[in-house]
mmCIF file of C-alpha atoms and ligand atoms in Angstrom:
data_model
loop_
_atom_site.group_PDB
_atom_site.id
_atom_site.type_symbol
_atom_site.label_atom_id
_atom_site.label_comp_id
_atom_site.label_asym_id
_atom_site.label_seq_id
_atom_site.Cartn_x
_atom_site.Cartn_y
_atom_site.Cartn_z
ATOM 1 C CA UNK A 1 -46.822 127.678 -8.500
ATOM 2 C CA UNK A 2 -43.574 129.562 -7.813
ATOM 3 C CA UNK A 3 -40.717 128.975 -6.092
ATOM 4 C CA UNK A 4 -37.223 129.981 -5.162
ATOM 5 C CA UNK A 5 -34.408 127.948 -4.403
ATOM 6 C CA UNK A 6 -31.244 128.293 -2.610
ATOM 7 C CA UNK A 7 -27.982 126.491 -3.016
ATOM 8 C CA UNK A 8 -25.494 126.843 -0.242
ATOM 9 C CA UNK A 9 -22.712 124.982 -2.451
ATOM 10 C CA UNK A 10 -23.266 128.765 -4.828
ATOM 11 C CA UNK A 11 -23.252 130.807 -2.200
ATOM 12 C CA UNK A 12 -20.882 133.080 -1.954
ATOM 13 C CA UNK A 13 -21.868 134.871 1.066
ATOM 14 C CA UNK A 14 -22.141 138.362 -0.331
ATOM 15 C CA UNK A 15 -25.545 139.060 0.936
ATOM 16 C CA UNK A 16 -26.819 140.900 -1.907
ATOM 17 C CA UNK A 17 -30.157 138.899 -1.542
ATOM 18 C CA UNK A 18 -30.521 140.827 1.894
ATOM 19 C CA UNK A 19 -29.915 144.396 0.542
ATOM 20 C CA UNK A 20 -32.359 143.746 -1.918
ATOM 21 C CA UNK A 21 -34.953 143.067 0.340
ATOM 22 C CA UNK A 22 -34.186 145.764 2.158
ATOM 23 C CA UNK A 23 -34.666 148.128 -1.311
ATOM 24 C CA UNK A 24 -37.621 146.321 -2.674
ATOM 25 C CA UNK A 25 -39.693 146.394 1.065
ATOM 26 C CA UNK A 26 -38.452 149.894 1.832
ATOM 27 C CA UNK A 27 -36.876 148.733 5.122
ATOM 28 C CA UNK A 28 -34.318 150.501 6.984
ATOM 29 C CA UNK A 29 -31.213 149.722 7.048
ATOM 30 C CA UNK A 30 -29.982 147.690 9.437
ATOM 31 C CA UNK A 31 -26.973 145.257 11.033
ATOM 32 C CA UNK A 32 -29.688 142.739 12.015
ATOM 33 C CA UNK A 33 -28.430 139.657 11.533
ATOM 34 C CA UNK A 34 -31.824 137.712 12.889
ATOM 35 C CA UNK A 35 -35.081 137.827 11.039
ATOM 36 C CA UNK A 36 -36.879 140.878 12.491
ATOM 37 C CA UNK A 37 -39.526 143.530 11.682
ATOM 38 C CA UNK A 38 -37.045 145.331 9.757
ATOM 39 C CA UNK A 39 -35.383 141.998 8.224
ATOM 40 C CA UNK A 40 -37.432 139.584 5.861
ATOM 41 C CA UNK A 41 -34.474 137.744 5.253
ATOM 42 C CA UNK A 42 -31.175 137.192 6.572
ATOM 43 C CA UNK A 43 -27.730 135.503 5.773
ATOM 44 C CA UNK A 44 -26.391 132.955 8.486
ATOM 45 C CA UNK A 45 -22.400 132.081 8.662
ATOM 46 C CA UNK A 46 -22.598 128.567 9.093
ATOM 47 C CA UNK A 47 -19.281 127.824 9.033
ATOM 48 C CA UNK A 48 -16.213 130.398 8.618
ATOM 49 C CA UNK A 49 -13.811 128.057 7.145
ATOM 50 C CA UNK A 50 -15.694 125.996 4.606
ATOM 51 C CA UNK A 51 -17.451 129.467 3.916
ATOM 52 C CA UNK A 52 -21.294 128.172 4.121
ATOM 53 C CA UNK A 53 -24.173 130.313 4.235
ATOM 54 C CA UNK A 54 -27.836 129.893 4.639
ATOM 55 C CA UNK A 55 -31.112 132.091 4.020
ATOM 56 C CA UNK A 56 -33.163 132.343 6.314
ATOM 57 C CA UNK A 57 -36.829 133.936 5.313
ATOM 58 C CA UNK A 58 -40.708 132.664 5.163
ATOM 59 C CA UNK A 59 -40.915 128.963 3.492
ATOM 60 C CA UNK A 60 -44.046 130.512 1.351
ATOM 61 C CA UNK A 61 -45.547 126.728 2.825
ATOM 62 C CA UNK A 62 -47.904 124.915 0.029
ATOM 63 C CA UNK A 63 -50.249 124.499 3.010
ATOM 64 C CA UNK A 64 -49.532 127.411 5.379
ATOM 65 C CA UNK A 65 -50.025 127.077 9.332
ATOM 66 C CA UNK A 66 -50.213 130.649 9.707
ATOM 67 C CA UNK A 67 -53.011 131.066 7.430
ATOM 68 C CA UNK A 68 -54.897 128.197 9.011
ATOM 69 C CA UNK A 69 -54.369 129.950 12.443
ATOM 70 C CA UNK A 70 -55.428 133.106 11.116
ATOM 71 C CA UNK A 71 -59.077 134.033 12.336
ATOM 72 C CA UNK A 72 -59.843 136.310 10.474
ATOM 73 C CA UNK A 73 -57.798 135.275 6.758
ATOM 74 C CA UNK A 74 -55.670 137.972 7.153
ATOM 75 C CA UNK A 75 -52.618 135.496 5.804
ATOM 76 C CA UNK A 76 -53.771 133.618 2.712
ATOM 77 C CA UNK A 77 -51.593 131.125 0.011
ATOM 78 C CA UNK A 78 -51.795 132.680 -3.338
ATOM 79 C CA UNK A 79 -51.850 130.495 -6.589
ATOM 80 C CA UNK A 80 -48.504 132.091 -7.602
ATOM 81 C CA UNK A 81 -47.188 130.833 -4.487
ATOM 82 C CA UNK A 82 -46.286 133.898 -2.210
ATOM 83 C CA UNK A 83 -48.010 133.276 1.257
ATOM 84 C CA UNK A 84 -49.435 136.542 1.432
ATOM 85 C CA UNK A 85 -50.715 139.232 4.065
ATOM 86 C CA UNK A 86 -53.485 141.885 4.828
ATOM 87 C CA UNK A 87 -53.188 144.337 7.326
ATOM 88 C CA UNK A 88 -56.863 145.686 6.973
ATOM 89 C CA UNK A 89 -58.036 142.548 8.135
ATOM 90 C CA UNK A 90 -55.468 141.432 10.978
ATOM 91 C CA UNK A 91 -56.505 142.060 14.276
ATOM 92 C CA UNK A 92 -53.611 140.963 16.266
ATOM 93 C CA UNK A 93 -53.929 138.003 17.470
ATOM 94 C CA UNK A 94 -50.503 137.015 16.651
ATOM 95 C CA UNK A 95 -52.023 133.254 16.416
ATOM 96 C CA UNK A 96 -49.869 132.821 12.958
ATOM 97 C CA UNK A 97 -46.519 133.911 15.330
ATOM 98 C CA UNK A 98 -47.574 130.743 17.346
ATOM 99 C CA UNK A 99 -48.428 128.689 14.227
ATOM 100 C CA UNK A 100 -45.847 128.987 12.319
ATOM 101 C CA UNK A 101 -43.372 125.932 11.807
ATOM 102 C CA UNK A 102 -40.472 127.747 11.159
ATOM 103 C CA UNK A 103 -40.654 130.477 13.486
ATOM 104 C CA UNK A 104 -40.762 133.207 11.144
ATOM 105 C CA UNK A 105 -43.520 136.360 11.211
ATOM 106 C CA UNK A 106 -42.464 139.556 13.498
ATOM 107 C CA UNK A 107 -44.470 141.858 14.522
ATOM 108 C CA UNK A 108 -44.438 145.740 15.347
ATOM 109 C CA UNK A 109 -43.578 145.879 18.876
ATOM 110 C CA UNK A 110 -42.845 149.474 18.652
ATOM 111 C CA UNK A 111 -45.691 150.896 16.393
ATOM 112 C CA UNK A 112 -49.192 152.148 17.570
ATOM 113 C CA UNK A 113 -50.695 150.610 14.444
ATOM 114 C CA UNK A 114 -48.354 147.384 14.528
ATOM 115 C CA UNK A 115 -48.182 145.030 11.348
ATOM 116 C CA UNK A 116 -46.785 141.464 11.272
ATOM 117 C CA UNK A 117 -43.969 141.174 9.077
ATOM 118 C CA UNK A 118 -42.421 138.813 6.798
ATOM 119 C CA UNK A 119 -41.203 138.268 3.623
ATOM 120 C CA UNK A 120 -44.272 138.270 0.700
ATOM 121 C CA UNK A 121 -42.366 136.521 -1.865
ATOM 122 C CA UNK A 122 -42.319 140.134 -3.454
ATOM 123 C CA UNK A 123 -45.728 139.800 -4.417
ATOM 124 C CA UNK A 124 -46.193 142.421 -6.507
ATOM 125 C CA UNK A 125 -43.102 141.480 -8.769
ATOM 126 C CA UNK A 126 -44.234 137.919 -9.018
ATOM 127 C CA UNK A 127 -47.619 139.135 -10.596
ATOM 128 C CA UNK A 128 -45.993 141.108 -12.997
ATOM 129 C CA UNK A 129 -44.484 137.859 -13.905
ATOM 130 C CA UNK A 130 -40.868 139.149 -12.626
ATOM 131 C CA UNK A 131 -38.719 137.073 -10.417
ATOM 132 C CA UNK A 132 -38.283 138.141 -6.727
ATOM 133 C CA UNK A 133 -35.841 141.049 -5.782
ATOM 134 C CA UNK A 134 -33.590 138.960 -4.069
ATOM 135 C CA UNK A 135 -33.045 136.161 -7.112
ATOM 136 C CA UNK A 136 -32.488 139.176 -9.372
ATOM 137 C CA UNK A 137 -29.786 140.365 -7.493
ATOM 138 C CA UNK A 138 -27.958 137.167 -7.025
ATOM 139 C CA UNK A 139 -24.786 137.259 -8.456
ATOM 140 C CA UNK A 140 -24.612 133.393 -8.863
ATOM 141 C CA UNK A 141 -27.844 132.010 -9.186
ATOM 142 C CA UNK A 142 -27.508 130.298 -5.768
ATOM 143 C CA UNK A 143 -31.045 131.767 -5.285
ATOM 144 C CA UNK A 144 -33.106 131.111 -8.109
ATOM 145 C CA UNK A 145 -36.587 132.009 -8.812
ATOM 146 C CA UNK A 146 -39.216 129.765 -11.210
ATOM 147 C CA UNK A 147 -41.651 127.231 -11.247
ATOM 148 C CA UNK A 148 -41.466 125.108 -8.329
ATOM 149 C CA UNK A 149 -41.834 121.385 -9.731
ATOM 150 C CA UNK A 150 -38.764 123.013 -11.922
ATOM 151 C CA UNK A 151 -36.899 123.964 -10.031
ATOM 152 C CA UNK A 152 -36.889 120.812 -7.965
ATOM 153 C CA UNK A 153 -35.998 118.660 -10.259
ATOM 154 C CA UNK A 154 -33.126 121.152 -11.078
ATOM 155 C CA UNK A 155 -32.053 120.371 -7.554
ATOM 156 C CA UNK A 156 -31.899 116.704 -7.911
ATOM 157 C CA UNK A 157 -29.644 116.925 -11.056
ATOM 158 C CA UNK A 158 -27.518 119.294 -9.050
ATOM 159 C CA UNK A 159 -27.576 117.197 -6.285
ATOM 160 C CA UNK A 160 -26.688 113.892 -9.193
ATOM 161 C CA UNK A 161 -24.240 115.811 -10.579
ATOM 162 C CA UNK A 162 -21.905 116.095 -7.694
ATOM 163 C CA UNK A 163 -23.066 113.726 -4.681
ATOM 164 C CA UNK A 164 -20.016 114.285 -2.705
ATOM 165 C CA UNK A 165 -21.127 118.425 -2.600
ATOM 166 C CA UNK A 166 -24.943 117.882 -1.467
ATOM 167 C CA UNK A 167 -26.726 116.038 0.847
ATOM 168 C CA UNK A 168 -29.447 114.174 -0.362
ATOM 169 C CA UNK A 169 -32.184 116.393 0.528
ATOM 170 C CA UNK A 170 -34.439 119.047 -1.107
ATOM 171 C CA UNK A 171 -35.599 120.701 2.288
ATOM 172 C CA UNK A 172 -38.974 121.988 1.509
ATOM 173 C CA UNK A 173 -39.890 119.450 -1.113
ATOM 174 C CA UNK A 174 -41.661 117.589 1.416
ATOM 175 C CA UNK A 175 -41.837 119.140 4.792
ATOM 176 C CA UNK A 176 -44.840 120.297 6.273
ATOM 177 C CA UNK A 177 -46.604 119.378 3.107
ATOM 178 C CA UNK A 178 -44.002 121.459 0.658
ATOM 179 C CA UNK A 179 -42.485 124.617 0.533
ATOM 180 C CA UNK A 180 -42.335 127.188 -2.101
ATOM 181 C CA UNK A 181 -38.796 128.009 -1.033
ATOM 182 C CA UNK A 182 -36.084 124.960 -0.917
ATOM 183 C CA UNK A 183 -33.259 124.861 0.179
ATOM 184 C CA UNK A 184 -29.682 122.367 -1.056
ATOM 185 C CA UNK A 185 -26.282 121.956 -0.386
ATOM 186 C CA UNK A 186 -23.669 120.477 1.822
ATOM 187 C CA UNK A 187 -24.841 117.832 5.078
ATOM 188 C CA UNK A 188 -23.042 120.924 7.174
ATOM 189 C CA UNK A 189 -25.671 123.652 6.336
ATOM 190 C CA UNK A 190 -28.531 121.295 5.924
ATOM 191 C CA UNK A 191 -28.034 120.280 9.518
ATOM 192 C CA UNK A 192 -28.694 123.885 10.388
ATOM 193 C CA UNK A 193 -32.265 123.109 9.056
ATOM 194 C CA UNK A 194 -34.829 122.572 11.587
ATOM 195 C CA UNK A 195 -35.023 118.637 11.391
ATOM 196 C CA UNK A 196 -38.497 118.280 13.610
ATOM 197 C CA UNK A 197 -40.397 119.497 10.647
ATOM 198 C CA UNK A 198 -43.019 116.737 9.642
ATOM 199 C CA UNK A 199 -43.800 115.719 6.107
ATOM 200 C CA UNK A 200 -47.321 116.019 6.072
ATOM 201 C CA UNK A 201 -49.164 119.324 6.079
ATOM 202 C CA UNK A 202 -49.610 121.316 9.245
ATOM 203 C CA UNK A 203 -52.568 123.160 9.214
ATOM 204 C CA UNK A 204 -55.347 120.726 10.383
ATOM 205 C CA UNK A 205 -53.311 120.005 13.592
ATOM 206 C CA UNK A 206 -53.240 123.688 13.499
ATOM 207 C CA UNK A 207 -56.612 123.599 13.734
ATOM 208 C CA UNK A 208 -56.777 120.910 16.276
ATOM 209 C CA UNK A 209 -55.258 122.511 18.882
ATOM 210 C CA UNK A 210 -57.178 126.027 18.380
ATOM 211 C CA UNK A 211 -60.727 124.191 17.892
ATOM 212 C CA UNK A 212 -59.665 123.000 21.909
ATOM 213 C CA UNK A 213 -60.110 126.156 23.263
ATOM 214 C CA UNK A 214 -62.640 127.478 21.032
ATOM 215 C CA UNK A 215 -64.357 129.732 23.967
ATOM 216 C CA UNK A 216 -61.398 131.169 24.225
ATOM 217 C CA UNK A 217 -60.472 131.852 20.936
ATOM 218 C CA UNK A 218 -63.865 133.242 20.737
ATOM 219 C CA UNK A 219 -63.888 135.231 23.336
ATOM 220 C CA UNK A 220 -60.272 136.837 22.753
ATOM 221 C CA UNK A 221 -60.757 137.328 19.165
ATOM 222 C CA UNK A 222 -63.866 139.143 19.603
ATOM 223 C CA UNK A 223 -62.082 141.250 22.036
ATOM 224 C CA UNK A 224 -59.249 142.104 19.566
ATOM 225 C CA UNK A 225 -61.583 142.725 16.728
ATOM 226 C CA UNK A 226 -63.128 145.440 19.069
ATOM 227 C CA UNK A 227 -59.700 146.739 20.080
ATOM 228 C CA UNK A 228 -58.790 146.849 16.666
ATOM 229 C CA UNK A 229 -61.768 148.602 15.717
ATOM 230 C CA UNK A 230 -61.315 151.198 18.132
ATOM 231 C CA UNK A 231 -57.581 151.967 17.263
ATOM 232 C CA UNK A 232 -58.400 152.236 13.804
ATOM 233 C CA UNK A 233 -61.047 154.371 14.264
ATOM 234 C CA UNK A 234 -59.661 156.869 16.663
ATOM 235 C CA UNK A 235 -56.685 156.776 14.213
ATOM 236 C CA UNK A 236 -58.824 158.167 11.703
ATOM 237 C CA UNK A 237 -60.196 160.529 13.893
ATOM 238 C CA UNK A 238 -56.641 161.895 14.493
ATOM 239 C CA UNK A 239 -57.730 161.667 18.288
ATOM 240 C CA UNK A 240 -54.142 158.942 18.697
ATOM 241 C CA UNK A 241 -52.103 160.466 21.762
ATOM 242 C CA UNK A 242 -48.531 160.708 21.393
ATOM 243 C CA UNK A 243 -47.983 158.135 24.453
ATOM 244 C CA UNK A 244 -46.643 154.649 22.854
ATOM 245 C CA UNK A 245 -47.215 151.239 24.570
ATOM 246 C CA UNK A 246 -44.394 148.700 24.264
ATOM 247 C CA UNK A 247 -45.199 145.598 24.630
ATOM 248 C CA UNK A 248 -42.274 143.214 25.800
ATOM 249 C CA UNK A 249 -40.259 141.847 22.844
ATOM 250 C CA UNK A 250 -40.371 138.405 21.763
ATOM 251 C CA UNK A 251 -37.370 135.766 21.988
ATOM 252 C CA UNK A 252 -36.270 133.537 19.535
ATOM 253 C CA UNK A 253 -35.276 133.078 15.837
ATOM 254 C CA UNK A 254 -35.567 130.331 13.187
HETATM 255 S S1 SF4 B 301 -43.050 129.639 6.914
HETATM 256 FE FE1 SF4 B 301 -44.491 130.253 8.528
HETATM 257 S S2 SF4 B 301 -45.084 132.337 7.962
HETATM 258 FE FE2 SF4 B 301 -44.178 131.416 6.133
HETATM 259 S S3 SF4 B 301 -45.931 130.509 5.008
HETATM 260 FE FE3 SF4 B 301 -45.087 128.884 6.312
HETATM 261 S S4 SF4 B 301 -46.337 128.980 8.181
HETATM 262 FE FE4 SF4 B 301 -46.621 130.933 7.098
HETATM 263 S S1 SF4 B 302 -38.790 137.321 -2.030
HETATM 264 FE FE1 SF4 B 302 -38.756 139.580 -1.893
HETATM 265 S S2 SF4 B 302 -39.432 139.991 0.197
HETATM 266 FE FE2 SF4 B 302 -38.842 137.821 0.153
HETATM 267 S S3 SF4 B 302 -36.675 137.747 0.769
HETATM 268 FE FE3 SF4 B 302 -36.708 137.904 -1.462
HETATM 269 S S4 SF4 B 302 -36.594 140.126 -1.863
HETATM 270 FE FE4 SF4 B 302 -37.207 139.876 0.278
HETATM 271 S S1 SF4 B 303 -27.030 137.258 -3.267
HETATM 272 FE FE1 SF4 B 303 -26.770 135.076 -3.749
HETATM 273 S S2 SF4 B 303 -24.578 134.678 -3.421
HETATM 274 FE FE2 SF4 B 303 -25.028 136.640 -2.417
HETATM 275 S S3 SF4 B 303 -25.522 136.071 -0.281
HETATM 276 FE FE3 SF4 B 303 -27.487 136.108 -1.383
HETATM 277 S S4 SF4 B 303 -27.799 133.990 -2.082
HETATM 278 FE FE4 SF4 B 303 -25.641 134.181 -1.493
#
């Protein structure tokens, strides 16, 4: 399974990671500096002085929440590792927004035929057996793209190597379950790391609290599958009106 990982301590903040996101995912540009529909990952200043940066995108989870919220397995874990989506089957529920540990997919607020968006661990590189966009265009390797059992044992020599530069903590190794990106460096920008994350996988509590309200998750999901159903279909029709409904955005980053 792959993997990327970041090291803050090689980070040099020149956030050539984001434009190539932005290239590979044909996304416009943008200032954005928060994860958005137009932003699958961003840079974070964590500190101006000491110069420490973080990435911010989707953890590509081992066990993803947002695929076991899904309804209809419109988000599904690949064996390569990217956590990967399908709009022809999303009906938009927007139950993987709620699921999601990390606070990570967007969605189209402002489209009439509105996707949720996140980074897909460039999935179509990664089959090709290529590293992600954003690892290629690291100047310094502090994001690195492999084999995840790799590359975290490459971050617990780093981390041997020079003790007094890292904390002592691959994030993502173990939280909710593992990640398939992890994150090292200095006790500064891994305390900008949402601590609250559990070890253990996510998704059957996931599944707890949905199969609690499963009338209504029936009920509502049928409903959107209809909805859906109809937009697509007067889509193809070419019978869409020019009016556009926007929908209130939504607050909050990771
Ligand atoms: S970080 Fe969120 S969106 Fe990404 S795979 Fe994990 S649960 Fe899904
Ligand atoms: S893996 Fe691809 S989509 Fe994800 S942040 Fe990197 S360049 Fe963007
Ligand atoms: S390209 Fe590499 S060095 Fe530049 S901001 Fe991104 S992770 Fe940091």
């Amino acid at each position: 399974m792959n993997a990327i990982l970041f090291d803050a301590n090689e980070c040099v903040g020149c956030k050539a990671c984001v434009y190539a996101c932005t290239s590979e995912n044909e996304l416009p540009d943008s200032d954005e500096d928060r994860l958005s529909d137009r932003r699958f990952t961003v840079l974070e200043e964590i500190d101006e002085d000491e110069e420490w940066y973080l990435r911010r995108m989707c953890m590509h989870c081992v066990d993803p929440s947002c695929a076991s919220a899904c309804p209809v397995g419109a988000l599904k874990k690949t064996d390569l590792g990217p956590v990967v989506y399908d709009f022809d089957k999303c009906i938009g529920c927007r139950y993987c927004m709620v699921a999601c540990p990390f606070n990570i997919p967007r969605y189209e607020w402002d489209s009439m035929t509105p996707r949720v968006r996140k980074c897909q661990m460039c999935r179509e590189r990664v089959a090709e057996g290529k590293s992600t966009a954003c690892a290629e265009a690291c100047p310094t390797g502090a994001t690195k793209f492999g084999e995840r059992s790799a590359l975290i044992a490459e971050a617990w020599q780093r981390i041997d190597s020079a003790p007094d530069a890292y904390a002592r903590h691959v994030y993502g190794e173990k939280e909710a379950g593992g990640t398939c990106v992890l994150i090292i460096g200095p006790q500064g920008v891994m305390d900008a790391l949402n601590p609250n994350i559990p070890d253990g996988p996510l998704p059957h509590r996931t599944w707890f609290v949905l199969s609690q309200i499963p009338a209504a998750v029936a009920v509502v999901g049928a409903g959107l599958v209809g909805v859906n159903w109809i937009i697509q279909r007067r889509m193809k029709l070419g019978d869409v009106t020019t009016t556009e409904t926007r929908e209130p955005t939504e607050g909050g980053a990771s």
